[in-house]
Coordinates of C-alpha atoms (C1' of nucleotides) in Angstrom, one line a residue:
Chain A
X1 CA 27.1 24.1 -11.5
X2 CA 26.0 25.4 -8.4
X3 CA 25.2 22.5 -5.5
X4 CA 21.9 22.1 -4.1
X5 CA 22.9 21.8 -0.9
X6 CA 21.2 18.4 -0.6
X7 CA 21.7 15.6 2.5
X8 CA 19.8 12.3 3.5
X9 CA 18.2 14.4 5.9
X10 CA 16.5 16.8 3.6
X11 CA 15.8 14.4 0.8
X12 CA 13.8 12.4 3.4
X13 CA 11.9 15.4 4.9
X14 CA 11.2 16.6 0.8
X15 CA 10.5 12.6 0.5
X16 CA 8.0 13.0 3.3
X17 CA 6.6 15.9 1.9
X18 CA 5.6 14.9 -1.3
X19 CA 4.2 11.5 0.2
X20 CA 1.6 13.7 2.0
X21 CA 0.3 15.7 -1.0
X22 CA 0.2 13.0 -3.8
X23 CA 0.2 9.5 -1.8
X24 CA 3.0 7.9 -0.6
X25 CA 3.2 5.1 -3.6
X26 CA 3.5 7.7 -6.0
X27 CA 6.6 9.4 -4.1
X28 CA 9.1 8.4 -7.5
X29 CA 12.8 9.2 -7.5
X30 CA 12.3 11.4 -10.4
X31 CA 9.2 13.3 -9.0
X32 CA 11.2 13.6 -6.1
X33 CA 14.7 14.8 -8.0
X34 CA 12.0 17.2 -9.8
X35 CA 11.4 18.8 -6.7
X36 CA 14.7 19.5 -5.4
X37 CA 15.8 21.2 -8.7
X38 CA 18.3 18.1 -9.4
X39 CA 18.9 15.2 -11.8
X40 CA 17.1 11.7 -10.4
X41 CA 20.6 10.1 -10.3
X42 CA 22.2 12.7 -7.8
X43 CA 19.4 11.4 -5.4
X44 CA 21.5 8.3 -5.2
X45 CA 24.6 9.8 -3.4
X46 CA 22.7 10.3 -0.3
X47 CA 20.2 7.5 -0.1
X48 CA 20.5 4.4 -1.4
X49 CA 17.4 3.9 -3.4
X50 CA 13.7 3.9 -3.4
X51 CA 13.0 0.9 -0.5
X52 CA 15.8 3.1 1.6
X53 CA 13.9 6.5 1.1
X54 CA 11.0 4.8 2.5
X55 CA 12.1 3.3 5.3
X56 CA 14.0 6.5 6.2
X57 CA 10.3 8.8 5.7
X58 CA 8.6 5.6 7.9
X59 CA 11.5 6.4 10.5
X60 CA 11.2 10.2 10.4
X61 CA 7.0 10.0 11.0
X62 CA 7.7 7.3 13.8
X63 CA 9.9 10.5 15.6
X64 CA 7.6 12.8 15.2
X65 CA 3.9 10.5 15.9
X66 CA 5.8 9.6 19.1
X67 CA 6.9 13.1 20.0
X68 CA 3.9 14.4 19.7
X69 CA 2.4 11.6 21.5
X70 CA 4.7 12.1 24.6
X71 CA 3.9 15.9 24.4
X72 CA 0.1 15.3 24.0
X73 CA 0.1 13.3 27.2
X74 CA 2.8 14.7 29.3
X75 CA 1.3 15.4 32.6
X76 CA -2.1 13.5 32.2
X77 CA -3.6 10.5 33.9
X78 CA -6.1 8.1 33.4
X79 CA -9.0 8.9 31.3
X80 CA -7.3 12.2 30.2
X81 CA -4.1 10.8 28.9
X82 CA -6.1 7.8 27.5
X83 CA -7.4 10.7 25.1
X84 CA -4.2 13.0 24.3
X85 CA -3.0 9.8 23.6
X86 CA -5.8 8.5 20.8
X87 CA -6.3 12.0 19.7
X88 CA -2.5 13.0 18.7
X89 CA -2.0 9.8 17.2
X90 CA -4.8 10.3 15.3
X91 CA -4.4 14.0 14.1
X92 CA -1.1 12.7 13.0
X93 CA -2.4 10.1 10.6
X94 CA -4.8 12.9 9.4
X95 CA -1.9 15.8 9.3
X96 CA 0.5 13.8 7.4
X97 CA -1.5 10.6 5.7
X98 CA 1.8 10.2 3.6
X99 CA 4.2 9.7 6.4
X100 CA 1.6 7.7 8.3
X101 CA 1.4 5.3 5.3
X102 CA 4.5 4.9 5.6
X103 CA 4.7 3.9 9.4
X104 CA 2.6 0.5 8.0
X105 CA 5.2 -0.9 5.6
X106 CA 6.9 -3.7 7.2
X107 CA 10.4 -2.1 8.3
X108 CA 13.7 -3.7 6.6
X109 CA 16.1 -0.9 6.9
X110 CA 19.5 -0.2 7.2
X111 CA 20.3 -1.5 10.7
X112 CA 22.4 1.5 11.9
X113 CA 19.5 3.1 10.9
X114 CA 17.3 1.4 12.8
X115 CA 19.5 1.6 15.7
X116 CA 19.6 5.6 15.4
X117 CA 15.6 5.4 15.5
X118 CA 14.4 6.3 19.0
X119 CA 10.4 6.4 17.8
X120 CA 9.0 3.3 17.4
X121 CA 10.4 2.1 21.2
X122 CA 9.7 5.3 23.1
X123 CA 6.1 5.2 21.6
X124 CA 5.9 1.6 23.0
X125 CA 7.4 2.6 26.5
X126 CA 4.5 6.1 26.1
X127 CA 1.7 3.3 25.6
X128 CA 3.2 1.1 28.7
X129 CA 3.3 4.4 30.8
X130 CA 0.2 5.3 29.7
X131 CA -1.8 2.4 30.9
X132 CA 0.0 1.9 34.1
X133 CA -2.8 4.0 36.0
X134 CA -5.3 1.5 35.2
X135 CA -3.7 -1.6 37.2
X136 CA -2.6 -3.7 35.3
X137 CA -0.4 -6.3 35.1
X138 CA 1.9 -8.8 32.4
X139 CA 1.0 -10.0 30.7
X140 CA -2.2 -8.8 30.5
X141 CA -0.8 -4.9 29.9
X142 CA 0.7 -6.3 26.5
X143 CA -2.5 -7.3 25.4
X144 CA -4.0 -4.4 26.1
X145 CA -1.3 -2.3 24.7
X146 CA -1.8 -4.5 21.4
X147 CA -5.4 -3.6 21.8
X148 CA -4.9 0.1 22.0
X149 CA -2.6 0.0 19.0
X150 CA -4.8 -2.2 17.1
X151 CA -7.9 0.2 17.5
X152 CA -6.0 3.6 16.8
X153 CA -4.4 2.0 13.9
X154 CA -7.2 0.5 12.6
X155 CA -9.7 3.4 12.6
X156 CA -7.8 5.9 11.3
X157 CA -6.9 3.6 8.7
X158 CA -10.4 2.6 8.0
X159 CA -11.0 6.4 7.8
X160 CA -8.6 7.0 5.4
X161 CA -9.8 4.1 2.9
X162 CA -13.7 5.2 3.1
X163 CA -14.3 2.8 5.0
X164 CA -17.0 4.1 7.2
X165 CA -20.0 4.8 4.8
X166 CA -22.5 5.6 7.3
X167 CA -23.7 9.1 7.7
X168 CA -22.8 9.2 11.3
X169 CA -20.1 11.3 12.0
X170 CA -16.5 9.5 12.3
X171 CA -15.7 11.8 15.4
X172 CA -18.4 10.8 17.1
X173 CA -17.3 7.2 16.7
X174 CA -14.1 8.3 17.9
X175 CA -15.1 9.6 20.7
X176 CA -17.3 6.7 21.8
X177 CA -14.6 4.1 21.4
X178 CA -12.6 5.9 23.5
X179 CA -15.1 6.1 26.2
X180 CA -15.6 2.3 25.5
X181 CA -12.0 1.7 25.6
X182 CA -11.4 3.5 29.1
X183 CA -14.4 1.3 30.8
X184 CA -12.6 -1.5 29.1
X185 CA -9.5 -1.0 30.9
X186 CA -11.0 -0.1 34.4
X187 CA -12.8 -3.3 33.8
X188 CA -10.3 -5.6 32.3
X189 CA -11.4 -9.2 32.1
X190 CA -9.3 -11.5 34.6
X191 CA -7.8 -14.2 32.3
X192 CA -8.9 -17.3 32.7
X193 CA -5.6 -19.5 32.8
X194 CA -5.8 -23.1 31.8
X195 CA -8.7 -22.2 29.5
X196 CA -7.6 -22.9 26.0
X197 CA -11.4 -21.8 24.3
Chain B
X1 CA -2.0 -18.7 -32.5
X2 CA -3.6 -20.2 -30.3
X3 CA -5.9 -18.5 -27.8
X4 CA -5.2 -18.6 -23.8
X5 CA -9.3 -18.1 -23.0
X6 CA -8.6 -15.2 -20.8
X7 CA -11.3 -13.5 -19.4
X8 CA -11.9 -10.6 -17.0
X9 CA -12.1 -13.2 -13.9
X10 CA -9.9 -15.0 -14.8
X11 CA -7.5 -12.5 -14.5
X12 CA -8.5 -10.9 -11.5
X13 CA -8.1 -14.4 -9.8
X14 CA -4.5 -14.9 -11.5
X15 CA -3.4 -11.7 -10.0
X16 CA -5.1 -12.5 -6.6
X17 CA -2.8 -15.4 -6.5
X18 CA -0.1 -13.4 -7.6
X19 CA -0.4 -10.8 -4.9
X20 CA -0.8 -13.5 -2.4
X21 CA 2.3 -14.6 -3.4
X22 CA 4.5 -11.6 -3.9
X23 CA 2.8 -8.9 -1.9
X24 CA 0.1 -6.6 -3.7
X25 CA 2.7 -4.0 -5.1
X26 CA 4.8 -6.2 -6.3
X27 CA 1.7 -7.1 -9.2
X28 CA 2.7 -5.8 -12.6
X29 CA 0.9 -6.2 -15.5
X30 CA 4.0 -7.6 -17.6
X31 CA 4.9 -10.2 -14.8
X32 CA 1.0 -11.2 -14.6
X33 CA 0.8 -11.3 -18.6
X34 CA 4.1 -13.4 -18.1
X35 CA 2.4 -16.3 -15.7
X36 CA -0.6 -16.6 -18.0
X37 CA 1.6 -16.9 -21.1
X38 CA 0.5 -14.1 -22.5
X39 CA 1.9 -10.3 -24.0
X40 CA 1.2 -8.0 -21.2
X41 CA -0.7 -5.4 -23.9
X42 CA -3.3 -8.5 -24.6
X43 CA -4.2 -8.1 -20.6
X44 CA -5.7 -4.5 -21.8
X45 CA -8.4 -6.7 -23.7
X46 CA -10.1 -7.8 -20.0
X47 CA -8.8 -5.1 -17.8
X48 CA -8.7 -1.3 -18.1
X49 CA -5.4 -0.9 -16.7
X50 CA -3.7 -1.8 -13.0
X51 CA -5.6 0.5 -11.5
X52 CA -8.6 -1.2 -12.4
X53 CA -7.4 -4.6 -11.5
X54 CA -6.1 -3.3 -8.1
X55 CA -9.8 -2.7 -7.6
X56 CA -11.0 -5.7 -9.2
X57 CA -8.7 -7.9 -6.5
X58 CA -9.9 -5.6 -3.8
X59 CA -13.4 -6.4 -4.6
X60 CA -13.0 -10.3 -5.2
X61 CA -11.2 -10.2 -1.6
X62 CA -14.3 -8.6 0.0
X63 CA -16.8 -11.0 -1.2
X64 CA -14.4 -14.2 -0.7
X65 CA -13.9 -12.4 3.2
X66 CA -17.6 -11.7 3.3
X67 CA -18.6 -15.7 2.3
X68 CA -16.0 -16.6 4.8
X69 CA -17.1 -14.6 8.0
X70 CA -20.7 -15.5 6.8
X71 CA -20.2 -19.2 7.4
X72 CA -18.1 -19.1 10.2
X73 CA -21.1 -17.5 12.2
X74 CA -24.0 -18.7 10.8
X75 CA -26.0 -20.2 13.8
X76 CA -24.3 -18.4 16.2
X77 CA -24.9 -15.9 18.6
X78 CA -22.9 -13.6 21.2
X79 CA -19.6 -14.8 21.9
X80 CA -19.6 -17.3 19.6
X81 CA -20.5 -15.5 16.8
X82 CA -17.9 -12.7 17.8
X83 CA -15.0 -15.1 17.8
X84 CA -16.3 -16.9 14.7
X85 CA -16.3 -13.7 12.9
X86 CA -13.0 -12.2 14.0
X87 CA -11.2 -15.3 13.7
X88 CA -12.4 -15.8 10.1
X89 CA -11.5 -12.4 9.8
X90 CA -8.3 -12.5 10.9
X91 CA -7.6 -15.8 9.3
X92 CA -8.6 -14.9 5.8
X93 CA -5.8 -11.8 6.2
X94 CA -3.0 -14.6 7.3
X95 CA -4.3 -17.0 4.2
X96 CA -4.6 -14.1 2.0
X97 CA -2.2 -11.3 2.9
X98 CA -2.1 -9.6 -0.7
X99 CA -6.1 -9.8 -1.2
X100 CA -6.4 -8.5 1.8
X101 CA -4.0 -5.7 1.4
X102 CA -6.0 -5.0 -1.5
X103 CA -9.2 -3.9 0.4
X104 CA -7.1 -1.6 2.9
X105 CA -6.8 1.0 -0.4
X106 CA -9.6 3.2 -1.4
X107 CA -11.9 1.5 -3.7
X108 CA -12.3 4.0 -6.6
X109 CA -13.6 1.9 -9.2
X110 CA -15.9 1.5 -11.9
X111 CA -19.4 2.5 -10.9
X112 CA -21.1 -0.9 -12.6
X113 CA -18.5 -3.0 -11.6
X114 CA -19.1 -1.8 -7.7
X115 CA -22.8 -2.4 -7.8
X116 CA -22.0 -5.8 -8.6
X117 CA -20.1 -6.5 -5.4
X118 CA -22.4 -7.6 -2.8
X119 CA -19.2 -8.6 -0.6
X120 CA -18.5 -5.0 1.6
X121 CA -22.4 -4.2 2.2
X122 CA -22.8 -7.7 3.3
X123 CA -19.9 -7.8 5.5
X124 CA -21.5 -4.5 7.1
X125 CA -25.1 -6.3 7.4
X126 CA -23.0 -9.3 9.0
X127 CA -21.4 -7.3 12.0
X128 CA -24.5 -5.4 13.0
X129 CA -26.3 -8.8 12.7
X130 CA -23.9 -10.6 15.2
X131 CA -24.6 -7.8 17.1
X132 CA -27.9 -7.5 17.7
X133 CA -27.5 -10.4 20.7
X134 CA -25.4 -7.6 22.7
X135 CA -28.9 -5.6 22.9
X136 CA -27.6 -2.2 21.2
X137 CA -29.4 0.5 19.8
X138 CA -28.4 3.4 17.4
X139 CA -26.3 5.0 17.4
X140 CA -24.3 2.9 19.5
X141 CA -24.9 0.3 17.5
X142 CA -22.7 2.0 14.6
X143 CA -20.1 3.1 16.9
X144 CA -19.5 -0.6 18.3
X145 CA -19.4 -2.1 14.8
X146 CA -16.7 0.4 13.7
X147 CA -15.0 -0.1 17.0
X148 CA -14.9 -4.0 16.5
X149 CA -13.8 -3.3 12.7
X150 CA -11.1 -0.9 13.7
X151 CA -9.8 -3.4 16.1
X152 CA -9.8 -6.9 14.1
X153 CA -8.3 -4.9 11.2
X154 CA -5.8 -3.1 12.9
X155 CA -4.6 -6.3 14.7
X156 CA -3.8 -8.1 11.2
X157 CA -2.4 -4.7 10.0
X158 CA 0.1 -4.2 12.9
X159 CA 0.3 -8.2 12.9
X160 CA 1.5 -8.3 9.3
X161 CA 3.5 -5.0 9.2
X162 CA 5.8 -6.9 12.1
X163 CA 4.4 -4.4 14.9
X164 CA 4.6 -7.0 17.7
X165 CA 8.1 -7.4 19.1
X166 CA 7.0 -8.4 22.1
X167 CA 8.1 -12.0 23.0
X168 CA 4.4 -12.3 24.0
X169 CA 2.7 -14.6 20.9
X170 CA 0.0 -12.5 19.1
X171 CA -2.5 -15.7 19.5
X172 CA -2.6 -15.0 23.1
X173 CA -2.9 -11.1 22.8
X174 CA -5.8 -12.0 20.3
X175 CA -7.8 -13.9 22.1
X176 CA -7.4 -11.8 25.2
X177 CA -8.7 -9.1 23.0
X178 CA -11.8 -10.9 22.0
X179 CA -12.5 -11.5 25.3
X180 CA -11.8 -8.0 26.3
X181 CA -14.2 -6.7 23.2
X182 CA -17.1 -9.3 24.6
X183 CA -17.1 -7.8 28.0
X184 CA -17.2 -4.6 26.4
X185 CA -20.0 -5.1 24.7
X186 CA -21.5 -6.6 27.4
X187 CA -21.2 -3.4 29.5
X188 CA -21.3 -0.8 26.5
X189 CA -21.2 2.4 28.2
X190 CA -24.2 4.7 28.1
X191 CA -23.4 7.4 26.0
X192 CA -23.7 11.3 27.6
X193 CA -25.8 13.6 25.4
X194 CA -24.7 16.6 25.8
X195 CA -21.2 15.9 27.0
X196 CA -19.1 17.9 24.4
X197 CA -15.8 17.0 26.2
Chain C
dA1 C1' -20.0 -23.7 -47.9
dG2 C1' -18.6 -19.1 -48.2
dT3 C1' -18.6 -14.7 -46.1
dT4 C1' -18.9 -11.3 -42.7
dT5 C1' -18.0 -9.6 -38.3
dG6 C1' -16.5 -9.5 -33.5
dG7 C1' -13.0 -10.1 -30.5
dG8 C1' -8.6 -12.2 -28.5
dC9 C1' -3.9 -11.9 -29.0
dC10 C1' -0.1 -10.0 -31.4
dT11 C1' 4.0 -6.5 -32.6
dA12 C1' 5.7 -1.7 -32.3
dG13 C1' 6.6 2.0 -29.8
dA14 C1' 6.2 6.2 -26.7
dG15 C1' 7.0 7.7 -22.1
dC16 C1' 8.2 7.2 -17.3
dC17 C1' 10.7 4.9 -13.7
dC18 C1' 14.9 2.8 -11.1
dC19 C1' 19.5 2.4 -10.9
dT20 C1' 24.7 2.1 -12.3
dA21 C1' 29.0 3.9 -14.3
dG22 C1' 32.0 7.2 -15.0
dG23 C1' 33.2 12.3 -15.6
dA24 C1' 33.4 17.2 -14.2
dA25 C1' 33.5 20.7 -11.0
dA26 C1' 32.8 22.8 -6.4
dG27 C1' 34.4 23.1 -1.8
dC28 C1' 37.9 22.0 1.7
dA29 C1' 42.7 21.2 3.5
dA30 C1' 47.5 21.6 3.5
Chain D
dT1 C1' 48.1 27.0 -5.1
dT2 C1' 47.6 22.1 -5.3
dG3 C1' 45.4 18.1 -4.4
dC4 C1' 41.5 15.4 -2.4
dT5 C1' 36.8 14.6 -1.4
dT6 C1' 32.2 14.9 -2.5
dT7 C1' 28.3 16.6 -5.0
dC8 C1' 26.1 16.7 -9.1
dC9 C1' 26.2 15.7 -13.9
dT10 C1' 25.4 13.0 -18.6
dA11 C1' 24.8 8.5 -20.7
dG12 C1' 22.6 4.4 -20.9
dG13 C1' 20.4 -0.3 -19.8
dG14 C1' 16.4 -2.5 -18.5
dG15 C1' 11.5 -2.8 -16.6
dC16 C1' 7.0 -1.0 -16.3
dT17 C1' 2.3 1.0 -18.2
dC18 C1' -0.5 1.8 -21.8
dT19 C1' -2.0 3.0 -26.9
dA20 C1' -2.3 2.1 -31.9
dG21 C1' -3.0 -0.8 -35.4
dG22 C1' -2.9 -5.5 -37.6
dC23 C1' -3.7 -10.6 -37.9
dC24 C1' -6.3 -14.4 -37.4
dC25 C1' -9.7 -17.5 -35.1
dA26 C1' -14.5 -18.6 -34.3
dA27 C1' -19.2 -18.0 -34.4
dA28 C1' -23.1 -16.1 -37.0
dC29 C1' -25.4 -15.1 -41.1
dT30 C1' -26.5 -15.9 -46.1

DNA sequence: AGTTTGGGCCTAGAGCCCCTAGGAAAGCAA
DNA sequence: TTGCTTTCCTAGGGGCTCTAGGCCCAAACT
């Protein structure tokens, strides 16, 4: 029997695949086995089950958002980068909606794994880099950072579950929360310390 | 034998409570026939399949957020209103993480059964209505009420999914945010017809 | 009261999925 | 060539979804 020349690698990437044309709950061992020409229980040998394939596909589309984050934004300032950075993250959830669905599942992985993942912290550090043109400080750049990620995540995710019924054009939405978000941050409210509201 | 009185809504409420408990994926049908002390083929009688209660959780969770958000901000106006609504919001999530999962997914579901959920149109109604204090017109008013959405839900998202590793607590981050999305409002930026950037 | 009818719950079973155990053969090293 | 490692296999247990068909309770009708 000839081998199929299979490793963790490309299971994940064929993993990742899949998750982006049929939905990433209905990635299945067997569909998955199907795929690569291969008997479900030859999977096994390079990952160690379903929750593991996951975790690795969340791992490999946390690379590759944040890479195309840093490349999106490399050079750019202020406003500009503010928009490379919104904008790749969210051609990303729309390229690979699989992958991204992925990135939302709490992660309990392998922790040699983890330790071998790069994305998740560099996109972090990006975000902190990012904002440093606007002046701000901790902790008050945390909470913006949270802000940031809250808003990108959350539109794109609205987007993706229908949420936004009106006829207006999502895009333009977009477009106009960023140009909200930007005034935001060149107008970021001084905290008011000792007021527990 | 005797008869468990099972009904459609009943159901759907057993497997809220279920998914609150165990995480929305992790609701089977078998496991659910199991805590009402029933065969899992005698759930088939009330519901059409998972799918089907899937939707049926995701629309029970929409009209239980709706009521909530509804009385948190009744009498209220501008930044009252916005932190009564967010916080409800964000506290239904924390009280009721798998209902809530179950709005995040597509509601594909059937067509008599949707027309009679009030709970998502109402929600919409709310937030534009809580808005109308910040003096906005169309189409900005659209664009800040899928701004504000984007944000609260992508806050319990990340939130949930364990995106905050900063030692920061995401109490403060929140609140900072609310203020940060008041001022916004507050100084919503004119939009620039014309300005295709 | 007896009978009919509708519906709730049952058993049986097909088909798919996850995962483990153990065997065979391909590729690599000595 | 011989032996070792690793990939892939077959076999099989157990859980899940969902359908088909039957039984029996309860209300409605005569």
């Amino acid at each position: 029997m000839a081998r199929a020349g299979l490793t963790a690698e490309r299971v994940t990437i064929a993993g990742a695949e899949l998750a982006d044309e049929v939905g990433l709950d209905q990635v299945t061992m067997s569909q998955l086995a199907r795929r690569l020409g291969v008997r479900d229980a030859s999977l096994y040998t390079h990952v160690r089950g379903l929750e593991d394939l996951r975790g690795r596909i969340a791992l490999l589309a946390a690379d590759e958002k944040t890479i195309r984050i840093a490349e999106a934004t490399s050079g750019r300032a202020g406003k500009d980068a503010l928009v490379a950075f919104a904008n790749a993250w969210r051609e990303y959830a729309h390229e690979h909606p699989g992958r991204y669905t992925a990135t939302q599942t709490p992660i309990q992985i392998d922790p040699e794994l983890a330790a071998k993942a790069t994305g998740p912290r560099r996109a972090v550090e990006l975000t902190y880099g990012m904002l440093r043109g606007y002046g701000l400080a901790e902790p008050d750049l945390t909470d913006a950072v949270r802000l940031l990620r809250s808003t990108f995540h959350g539109f794109v995710a609205l987007e993706a579950a229908g949420g936004f019924a009106n006829e207006r054009s999502p895009q333009h939405s977009w477009i106009r929360a960023l140009d909200a978000l930007h005034t935001l941050l060149e107008h970021w409210p001084p905290s008011r310390e000792g007021d527990s509201s």
